[in-house]
Amino acid sequence: MSSQHALRPFRPFTALLGRLPSQCAVCRAWPSRPVCDACVARFAPPAARCGGCALPLPEGVTRCGDCVAHPPPLDACLAACTYAWPWPDAIAAFKFRGEAGWAAPFATLMRSAPWVEPALEQCDLVLPMPLAPGRLRERGFNQAHELARRLCAGKTDASLLLRTRETPAQSGLARAERLLNLRGAFAVEPLRAEKVSGRRIVLVDDVMTSGASLFTAAEALRLAGAAHITAVVLARTDPPR
């Protein structure tokens, strides 16, 4: 992916949203969208990112050193923004405070990121990262599913990729520990595994931190015969310092 294409302007945010007036949640402009064009341009500009893990890179570089040395099980990884102000508060409201209405503007932001629309057009399936049953009961909805069905409802299948077990919290764990923690945590529904074989898949999640969850889920899809896997996430955390 060339930096020229990776940095191509995204479509105007307001052009992709409905026309009902509201107030921007960031700058409080009125009337506006849930997040206005000016704030999207300022806080979610297109950026050169690693094609394997979506970490920011200098212009002209397409893969980070870690992905060159240890290629991930993803063919591509796309992120709409960096997990930095103002996005963490809005994402927390979406995930933890039951404000599911954020799904539509977040999905629009994701779709406007470079290369996301072609990935959605070319794929056969859009699969949300699944939640464990206990976490799903706690939240009342799967935020990745809400994003996926707004990105491409006709291709979204929320029952094909399964979370097979609860796992301890990932926070505070190093990447290798996260991968070990998640081993065997995802599987393709065995009675429908043929749906994955030979298919192009977009895997959707809200926040990517180390990539352990997405990589483990992608490995399960590879075992089922997936031909191509692109991860599309709303936000990517900063690299560890």
PDB file of C-alpha atoms in Angstrom:
ATOM      1  CA  MET A   1       0.000   0.000   0.000  1.00  0.00           C
ATOM      2  CA  SER A   2       1.666   3.258  -1.047  1.00  0.00           C
ATOM      3  CA  SER A   3       1.650   6.213   1.320  1.00  0.00           C
ATOM      4  CA  GLN A   4      -0.027   8.278  -1.385  1.00  0.00           C
ATOM      5  CA  HIS A   5      -3.024   5.939  -1.379  1.00  0.00           C
ATOM      6  CA  ALA A   6      -2.924   5.350   2.359  1.00  0.00           C
ATOM      7  CA  LEU A   7      -3.258   9.074   2.942  1.00  0.00           C
ATOM      8  CA  ARG A   8      -5.959   9.768   0.392  1.00  0.00           C
ATOM      9  CA  PRO A   9      -8.676  12.047   1.802  1.00  0.00           C
ATOM     10  CA  PHE A  10     -11.704  10.329   3.224  1.00  0.00           C
ATOM     11  CA  ARG A  11     -15.197  11.211   2.135  1.00  0.00           C
ATOM     12  CA  PRO A  12     -16.724  14.108   4.099  1.00  0.00           C
ATOM     13  CA  PHE A  13     -18.228  12.835   7.321  1.00  0.00           C
ATOM     14  CA  THR A  14     -21.461  14.802   6.949  1.00  0.00           C
ATOM     15  CA  ALA A  15     -21.937  13.488   3.420  1.00  0.00           C
ATOM     16  CA  LEU A  16     -22.140   9.983   4.840  1.00  0.00           C
ATOM     17  CA  LEU A  17     -24.453  10.717   7.766  1.00  0.00           C
ATOM     18  CA  GLY A  18     -28.103  11.637   7.783  1.00  0.00           C
ATOM     19  CA  ARG A  19     -29.217  15.231   7.805  1.00  0.00           C
ATOM     20  CA  LEU A  20     -30.933  15.391  11.187  1.00  0.00           C
ATOM     21  CA  PRO A  21     -29.445  18.250  13.253  1.00  0.00           C
ATOM     22  CA  SER A  22     -27.558  17.548  16.469  1.00  0.00           C
ATOM     23  CA  GLN A  23     -24.661  18.889  18.497  1.00  0.00           C
ATOM     24  CA  CYS A  24     -21.055  17.766  17.983  1.00  0.00           C
ATOM     25  CA  ALA A  25     -20.011  15.744  21.029  1.00  0.00           C
ATOM     26  CA  VAL A  26     -16.476  17.156  20.831  1.00  0.00           C
ATOM     27  CA  CYS A  27     -16.654  20.896  20.063  1.00  0.00           C
ATOM     28  CA  ARG A  28     -20.407  21.364  20.740  1.00  0.00           C
ATOM     29  CA  ALA A  29     -20.992  22.964  17.353  1.00  0.00           C
ATOM     30  CA  TRP A  30     -24.692  23.306  16.502  1.00  0.00           C
ATOM     31  CA  PRO A  31     -26.305  22.176  14.297  1.00  0.00           C
ATOM     32  CA  SER A  32     -23.905  19.374  13.503  1.00  0.00           C
ATOM     33  CA  ARG A  33     -23.443  15.610  13.407  1.00  0.00           C
ATOM     34  CA  PRO A  34     -22.540  13.477  16.459  1.00  0.00           C
ATOM     35  CA  VAL A  35     -18.954  14.409  15.543  1.00  0.00           C
ATOM     36  CA  CYS A  36     -18.576  17.310  13.133  1.00  0.00           C
ATOM     37  CA  ASP A  37     -16.382  17.360  10.021  1.00  0.00           C
ATOM     38  CA  ALA A  38     -13.912  19.767  11.609  1.00  0.00           C
ATOM     39  CA  CYS A  39     -13.364  17.484  14.605  1.00  0.00           C
ATOM     40  CA  VAL A  40     -13.035  14.381  12.426  1.00  0.00           C
ATOM     41  CA  ALA A  41     -10.447  16.173  10.271  1.00  0.00           C
ATOM     42  CA  ARG A  42      -8.564  17.267  13.395  1.00  0.00           C
ATOM     43  CA  PHE A  43      -8.780  14.133  15.532  1.00  0.00           C
ATOM     44  CA  ALA A  44      -9.080  11.316  12.963  1.00  0.00           C
ATOM     45  CA  PRO A  45      -6.977  12.384   9.964  1.00  0.00           C
ATOM     46  CA  PRO A  46      -5.880   9.735   7.455  1.00  0.00           C
ATOM     47  CA  ALA A  47      -2.476   8.396   8.472  1.00  0.00           C
ATOM     48  CA  ALA A  48       0.148   6.032   7.113  1.00  0.00           C
ATOM     49  CA  ARG A  49      -0.205   2.792   9.095  1.00  0.00           C
ATOM     50  CA  CYS A  50       1.353  -0.653   9.131  1.00  0.00           C
ATOM     51  CA  GLY A  51      -0.522  -2.969   6.803  1.00  0.00           C
ATOM     52  CA  GLY A  52      -0.273  -5.816   9.310  1.00  0.00           C
ATOM     53  CA  CYS A  53      -1.141  -4.195  12.639  1.00  0.00           C
ATOM     54  CA  ALA A  54      -2.268  -0.599  11.864  1.00  0.00           C
ATOM     55  CA  LEU A  55       0.393   1.104  13.990  1.00  0.00           C
ATOM     56  CA  PRO A  56       1.314   4.558  12.646  1.00  0.00           C
ATOM     57  CA  LEU A  57       4.405   4.618  10.433  1.00  0.00           C
ATOM     58  CA  PRO A  58       6.499   7.215   8.615  1.00  0.00           C
ATOM     59  CA  GLU A  59       5.401   7.976   5.079  1.00  0.00           C
ATOM     60  CA  GLY A  60       6.652   5.435   2.561  1.00  0.00           C
ATOM     61  CA  VAL A  61       6.896   2.591   5.092  1.00  0.00           C
ATOM     62  CA  THR A  62       4.234  -0.093   4.749  1.00  0.00           C
ATOM     63  CA  ARG A  63       5.149  -2.627   7.473  1.00  0.00           C
ATOM     64  CA  CYS A  64       6.510  -2.194  10.969  1.00  0.00           C
ATOM     65  CA  GLY A  65       9.572  -4.155  12.027  1.00  0.00           C
ATOM     66  CA  ASP A  66       7.591  -6.543  14.195  1.00  0.00           C
ATOM     67  CA  CYS A  67       5.206  -7.471  11.366  1.00  0.00           C
ATOM     68  CA  VAL A  68       8.167  -8.022   9.032  1.00  0.00           C
ATOM     69  CA  ALA A  69       9.855 -10.285  11.571  1.00  0.00           C
ATOM     70  CA  HIS A  70       6.667 -12.000  12.721  1.00  0.00           C
ATOM     71  CA  PRO A  71       3.972 -11.715  10.029  1.00  0.00           C
ATOM     72  CA  PRO A  72       0.502 -11.604  11.610  1.00  0.00           C
ATOM     73  CA  PRO A  73      -2.350 -13.840  10.390  1.00  0.00           C
ATOM     74  CA  LEU A  74      -4.028 -10.796   8.810  1.00  0.00           C
ATOM     75  CA  ASP A  75      -3.650  -9.802   5.175  1.00  0.00           C
ATOM     76  CA  ALA A  76      -4.496  -6.201   6.037  1.00  0.00           C
ATOM     77  CA  CYS A  77      -5.323  -4.157   9.115  1.00  0.00           C
ATOM     78  CA  LEU A  78      -7.147  -0.819   8.898  1.00  0.00           C
ATOM     79  CA  ALA A  79      -7.887   1.685  11.671  1.00  0.00           C
ATOM     80  CA  ALA A  80     -10.014   4.814  11.508  1.00  0.00           C
ATOM     81  CA  CYS A  81      -8.285   6.759  14.283  1.00  0.00           C
ATOM     82  CA  THR A  82      -5.754   6.647  17.093  1.00  0.00           C
ATOM     83  CA  TYR A  83      -7.112   5.782  20.527  1.00  0.00           C
ATOM     84  CA  ALA A  84      -6.572   9.270  21.933  1.00  0.00           C
ATOM     85  CA  TRP A  85      -8.764  12.167  23.027  1.00  0.00           C
ATOM     86  CA  PRO A  86     -11.635  12.600  22.270  1.00  0.00           C
ATOM     87  CA  TRP A  87     -12.283   9.003  21.222  1.00  0.00           C
ATOM     88  CA  PRO A  88     -11.719   7.058  24.491  1.00  0.00           C
ATOM     89  CA  ASP A  89     -14.558   8.840  26.308  1.00  0.00           C
ATOM     90  CA  ALA A  90     -16.956   8.337  23.405  1.00  0.00           C
ATOM     91  CA  ILE A  91     -15.975   4.678  23.008  1.00  0.00           C
ATOM     92  CA  ALA A  92     -16.414   4.108  26.750  1.00  0.00           C
ATOM     93  CA  ALA A  93     -19.899   5.596  26.543  1.00  0.00           C
ATOM     94  CA  PHE A  94     -20.655   3.254  23.647  1.00  0.00           C
ATOM     95  CA  LYS A  95     -19.269   0.084  25.248  1.00  0.00           C
ATOM     96  CA  PHE A  96     -19.787   0.486  28.962  1.00  0.00           C
ATOM     97  CA  ARG A  97     -22.608   2.980  29.457  1.00  0.00           C
ATOM     98  CA  GLY A  98     -25.086   1.479  27.015  1.00  0.00           C
ATOM     99  CA  GLU A  99     -25.024   4.367  24.530  1.00  0.00           C
ATOM    100  CA  ALA A 100     -25.509   2.147  21.482  1.00  0.00           C
ATOM    101  CA  GLY A 101     -26.434   5.184  19.386  1.00  0.00           C
ATOM    102  CA  TRP A 102     -22.722   5.792  18.898  1.00  0.00           C
ATOM    103  CA  ALA A 103     -22.585   2.750  16.609  1.00  0.00           C
ATOM    104  CA  ALA A 104     -23.834   4.618  13.538  1.00  0.00           C
ATOM    105  CA  PRO A 105     -21.426   7.598  13.650  1.00  0.00           C
ATOM    106  CA  PHE A 106     -18.531   5.333  14.605  1.00  0.00           C
ATOM    107  CA  ALA A 107     -19.280   3.005  11.688  1.00  0.00           C
ATOM    108  CA  THR A 108     -19.420   6.008   9.371  1.00  0.00           C
ATOM    109  CA  LEU A 109     -16.046   7.144  10.649  1.00  0.00           C
ATOM    110  CA  MET A 110     -14.654   3.652  10.016  1.00  0.00           C
ATOM    111  CA  ARG A 111     -16.097   3.509   6.514  1.00  0.00           C
ATOM    112  CA  SER A 112     -14.558   6.873   5.677  1.00  0.00           C
ATOM    113  CA  ALA A 113     -11.028   5.663   6.534  1.00  0.00           C
ATOM    114  CA  PRO A 114      -8.722   4.852   3.595  1.00  0.00           C
ATOM    115  CA  TRP A 115      -9.229   1.419   2.032  1.00  0.00           C
ATOM    116  CA  VAL A 116     -12.159   0.405   4.229  1.00  0.00           C
ATOM    117  CA  GLU A 117     -14.846   0.789   1.563  1.00  0.00           C
ATOM    118  CA  PRO A 118     -12.928  -1.342  -0.991  1.00  0.00           C
ATOM    119  CA  ALA A 119     -12.375  -4.003   1.682  1.00  0.00           C
ATOM    120  CA  LEU A 120     -16.103  -4.107   2.430  1.00  0.00           C
ATOM    121  CA  GLU A 121     -17.016  -4.215  -1.249  1.00  0.00           C
ATOM    122  CA  GLN A 122     -14.593  -7.042  -2.051  1.00  0.00           C
ATOM    123  CA  CYS A 123     -15.266  -9.271   0.957  1.00  0.00           C
ATOM    124  CA  ASP A 124     -17.707 -12.155   1.209  1.00  0.00           C
ATOM    125  CA  LEU A 125     -18.339 -11.922   4.966  1.00  0.00           C
ATOM    126  CA  VAL A 126     -18.165  -9.282   7.695  1.00  0.00           C
ATOM    127  CA  LEU A 127     -17.608 -10.913  11.074  1.00  0.00           C
ATOM    128  CA  PRO A 128     -17.739  -9.039  14.389  1.00  0.00           C
ATOM    129  CA  MET A 129     -15.345 -10.051  17.124  1.00  0.00           C
ATOM    130  CA  PRO A 130     -17.529 -12.126  19.468  1.00  0.00           C
ATOM    131  CA  LEU A 131     -18.035 -11.482  23.177  1.00  0.00           C
ATOM    132  CA  ALA A 132     -18.099 -14.188  25.815  1.00  0.00           C
ATOM    133  CA  PRO A 133     -21.670 -14.852  27.042  1.00  0.00           C
ATOM    134  CA  GLY A 134     -21.023 -13.290  30.444  1.00  0.00           C
ATOM    135  CA  ARG A 135     -19.641 -10.098  28.944  1.00  0.00           C
ATOM    136  CA  LEU A 136     -22.540  -9.959  26.494  1.00  0.00           C
ATOM    137  CA  ARG A 137     -25.071 -10.216  29.324  1.00  0.00           C
ATOM    138  CA  GLU A 138     -23.230  -7.517  31.243  1.00  0.00           C
ATOM    139  CA  ARG A 139     -23.188  -5.030  28.358  1.00  0.00           C
ATOM    140  CA  GLY A 140     -26.486  -5.967  26.734  1.00  0.00           C
ATOM    141  CA  PHE A 141     -25.032  -5.889  23.209  1.00  0.00           C
ATOM    142  CA  ASN A 142     -21.851  -6.686  21.330  1.00  0.00           C
ATOM    143  CA  GLN A 143     -20.326  -3.379  20.254  1.00  0.00           C
ATOM    144  CA  ALA A 144     -18.393  -5.035  17.399  1.00  0.00           C
ATOM    145  CA  HIS A 145     -21.630  -6.494  16.030  1.00  0.00           C
ATOM    146  CA  GLU A 146     -23.315  -3.083  16.190  1.00  0.00           C
ATOM    147  CA  LEU A 147     -20.451  -1.615  14.173  1.00  0.00           C
ATOM    148  CA  ALA A 148     -20.332  -4.509  11.694  1.00  0.00           C
ATOM    149  CA  ARG A 149     -24.003  -4.458  10.822  1.00  0.00           C
ATOM    150  CA  ARG A 150     -23.839  -0.738  10.151  1.00  0.00           C
ATOM    151  CA  LEU A 151     -20.760  -1.144   8.013  1.00  0.00           C
ATOM    152  CA  CYS A 152     -22.326  -3.828   5.823  1.00  0.00           C
ATOM    153  CA  ALA A 153     -25.527  -5.397   7.127  1.00  0.00           C
ATOM    154  CA  GLY A 154     -26.017  -7.715   4.155  1.00  0.00           C
ATOM    155  CA  LYS A 155     -22.685  -9.475   4.695  1.00  0.00           C
ATOM    156  CA  THR A 156     -22.585  -9.475   8.502  1.00  0.00           C
ATOM    157  CA  ASP A 157     -22.802 -12.827  10.283  1.00  0.00           C
ATOM    158  CA  ALA A 158     -22.615 -12.677  14.081  1.00  0.00           C
ATOM    159  CA  SER A 159     -22.919 -16.413  14.709  1.00  0.00           C
ATOM    160  CA  LEU A 160     -20.108 -17.791  12.558  1.00  0.00           C
ATOM    161  CA  LEU A 161     -17.120 -16.792  14.702  1.00  0.00           C
ATOM    162  CA  LEU A 162     -17.544 -17.908  18.317  1.00  0.00           C
ATOM    163  CA  ARG A 163     -15.978 -17.008  21.643  1.00  0.00           C
ATOM    164  CA  THR A 164     -15.478 -20.417  23.218  1.00  0.00           C
ATOM    165  CA  ARG A 165     -14.512 -19.420  26.737  1.00  0.00           C
ATOM    166  CA  GLU A 166     -14.161 -16.556  29.173  1.00  0.00           C
ATOM    167  CA  THR A 167     -10.621 -15.202  29.565  1.00  0.00           C
ATOM    168  CA  PRO A 168      -9.005 -13.143  32.316  1.00  0.00           C
ATOM    169  CA  ALA A 169      -8.702  -9.407  31.701  1.00  0.00           C
ATOM    170  CA  GLN A 170      -6.027  -8.550  29.150  1.00  0.00           C
ATOM    171  CA  SER A 171      -5.030  -5.223  30.719  1.00  0.00           C
ATOM    172  CA  GLY A 172      -1.562  -5.237  32.203  1.00  0.00           C
ATOM    173  CA  LEU A 173      -0.407  -8.234  30.182  1.00  0.00           C
ATOM    174  CA  ALA A 174       2.438  -8.174  27.673  1.00  0.00           C
ATOM    175  CA  ARG A 175       1.642  -9.165  24.083  1.00  0.00           C
ATOM    176  CA  ALA A 176       3.020 -12.695  24.474  1.00  0.00           C
ATOM    177  CA  GLU A 177       0.978 -13.140  27.660  1.00  0.00           C
ATOM    178  CA  ARG A 178      -2.146 -11.868  25.911  1.00  0.00           C
ATOM    179  CA  LEU A 179      -1.689 -14.400  23.103  1.00  0.00           C
ATOM    180  CA  LEU A 180      -1.260 -17.205  25.620  1.00  0.00           C
ATOM    181  CA  ASN A 181      -4.291 -15.993  27.560  1.00  0.00           C
ATOM    182  CA  LEU A 182      -6.415 -16.148  24.401  1.00  0.00           C
ATOM    183  CA  ARG A 183      -5.216 -19.491  23.069  1.00  0.00           C
ATOM    184  CA  GLY A 184      -8.261 -21.512  21.999  1.00  0.00           C
ATOM    185  CA  ALA A 185     -10.653 -18.683  22.878  1.00  0.00           C
ATOM    186  CA  PHE A 186     -12.108 -18.414  19.341  1.00  0.00           C
ATOM    187  CA  ALA A 187     -13.488 -20.965  16.910  1.00  0.00           C
ATOM    188  CA  VAL A 188     -15.580 -21.130  13.769  1.00  0.00           C
ATOM    189  CA  GLU A 189     -19.034 -22.651  14.251  1.00  0.00           C
ATOM    190  CA  PRO A 190     -18.250 -26.275  13.293  1.00  0.00           C
ATOM    191  CA  LEU A 191     -21.558 -26.922  11.527  1.00  0.00           C
ATOM    192  CA  ARG A 192     -21.015 -23.874   9.290  1.00  0.00           C
ATOM    193  CA  ALA A 193     -17.259 -23.991   8.724  1.00  0.00           C
ATOM    194  CA  GLU A 194     -17.754 -24.349   4.968  1.00  0.00           C
ATOM    195  CA  LYS A 195     -19.006 -20.753   4.918  1.00  0.00           C
ATOM    196  CA  VAL A 196     -15.454 -19.606   5.711  1.00  0.00           C
ATOM    197  CA  SER A 197     -13.455 -21.818   3.351  1.00  0.00           C
ATOM    198  CA  GLY A 198     -12.084 -19.864   0.407  1.00  0.00           C
ATOM    199  CA  ARG A 199     -13.818 -16.630   1.447  1.00  0.00           C
ATOM    200  CA  ARG A 200     -12.597 -13.065   1.834  1.00  0.00           C
ATOM    201  CA  ILE A 201     -13.435 -11.883   5.345  1.00  0.00           C
ATOM    202  CA  VAL A 202     -13.524  -8.531   7.113  1.00  0.00           C
ATOM    203  CA  LEU A 203     -13.079  -8.886  10.865  1.00  0.00           C
ATOM    204  CA  VAL A 204     -14.513  -5.950  12.862  1.00  0.00           C
ATOM    205  CA  ASP A 205     -13.638  -4.665  16.335  1.00  0.00           C
ATOM    206  CA  ASP A 206     -13.822  -1.376  18.194  1.00  0.00           C
ATOM    207  CA  VAL A 207     -10.362  -0.976  19.770  1.00  0.00           C
ATOM    208  CA  MET A 208      -7.112  -2.738  18.887  1.00  0.00           C
ATOM    209  CA  THR A 209      -4.446  -2.711  21.597  1.00  0.00           C
ATOM    210  CA  SER A 210      -1.788  -5.399  21.162  1.00  0.00           C
ATOM    211  CA  GLY A 211      -3.691  -7.167  18.390  1.00  0.00           C
ATOM    212  CA  ALA A 212      -3.764 -10.426  20.362  1.00  0.00           C
ATOM    213  CA  SER A 213      -7.547 -10.885  20.155  1.00  0.00           C
ATOM    214  CA  LEU A 214      -7.750 -10.107  16.449  1.00  0.00           C
ATOM    215  CA  PHE A 215      -4.740 -12.277  15.647  1.00  0.00           C
ATOM    216  CA  THR A 216      -6.121 -15.230  17.615  1.00  0.00           C
ATOM    217  CA  ALA A 217      -9.514 -14.923  15.929  1.00  0.00           C
ATOM    218  CA  ALA A 218      -7.822 -14.642  12.521  1.00  0.00           C
ATOM    219  CA  GLU A 219      -5.879 -17.845  13.212  1.00  0.00           C
ATOM    220  CA  ALA A 220      -9.175 -19.662  13.849  1.00  0.00           C
ATOM    221  CA  LEU A 221     -10.500 -18.353  10.525  1.00  0.00           C
ATOM    222  CA  ARG A 222      -7.309 -19.459   8.768  1.00  0.00           C
ATOM    223  CA  LEU A 223      -7.721 -22.956  10.163  1.00  0.00           C
ATOM    224  CA  ALA A 224     -11.216 -22.991   8.664  1.00  0.00           C
ATOM    225  CA  GLY A 225      -9.772 -22.089   5.253  1.00  0.00           C
ATOM    226  CA  ALA A 226     -10.323 -18.322   4.985  1.00  0.00           C
ATOM    227  CA  ALA A 227      -8.600 -17.038   1.849  1.00  0.00           C
ATOM    228  CA  HIS A 228      -8.106 -13.395   2.885  1.00  0.00           C
ATOM    229  CA  ILE A 229      -8.670 -11.572   6.181  1.00  0.00           C
ATOM    230  CA  THR A 230      -8.798  -7.809   6.686  1.00  0.00           C
ATOM    231  CA  ALA A 231      -9.240  -6.386  10.174  1.00  0.00           C
ATOM    232  CA  VAL A 232     -11.154  -3.106  10.393  1.00  0.00           C
ATOM    233  CA  VAL A 233     -11.081  -1.342  13.752  1.00  0.00           C
ATOM    234  CA  LEU A 234     -12.381   1.964  14.988  1.00  0.00           C
ATOM    235  CA  ALA A 235      -9.337   2.927  17.065  1.00  0.00           C
ATOM    236  CA  ARG A 236      -5.738   1.773  17.416  1.00  0.00           C
ATOM    237  CA  THR A 237      -3.812   2.396  20.613  1.00  0.00           C
ATOM    238  CA  ASP A 238      -0.440   4.119  20.552  1.00  0.00           C
ATOM    239  CA  PRO A 239       2.622   1.865  20.410  1.00  0.00           C
ATOM    240  CA  PRO A 240       4.175   1.008  23.785  1.00  0.00           C
ATOM    241  CA  ARG A 241       6.880   3.396  24.907  1.00  0.00           C
TER     242      ARG A 241
END
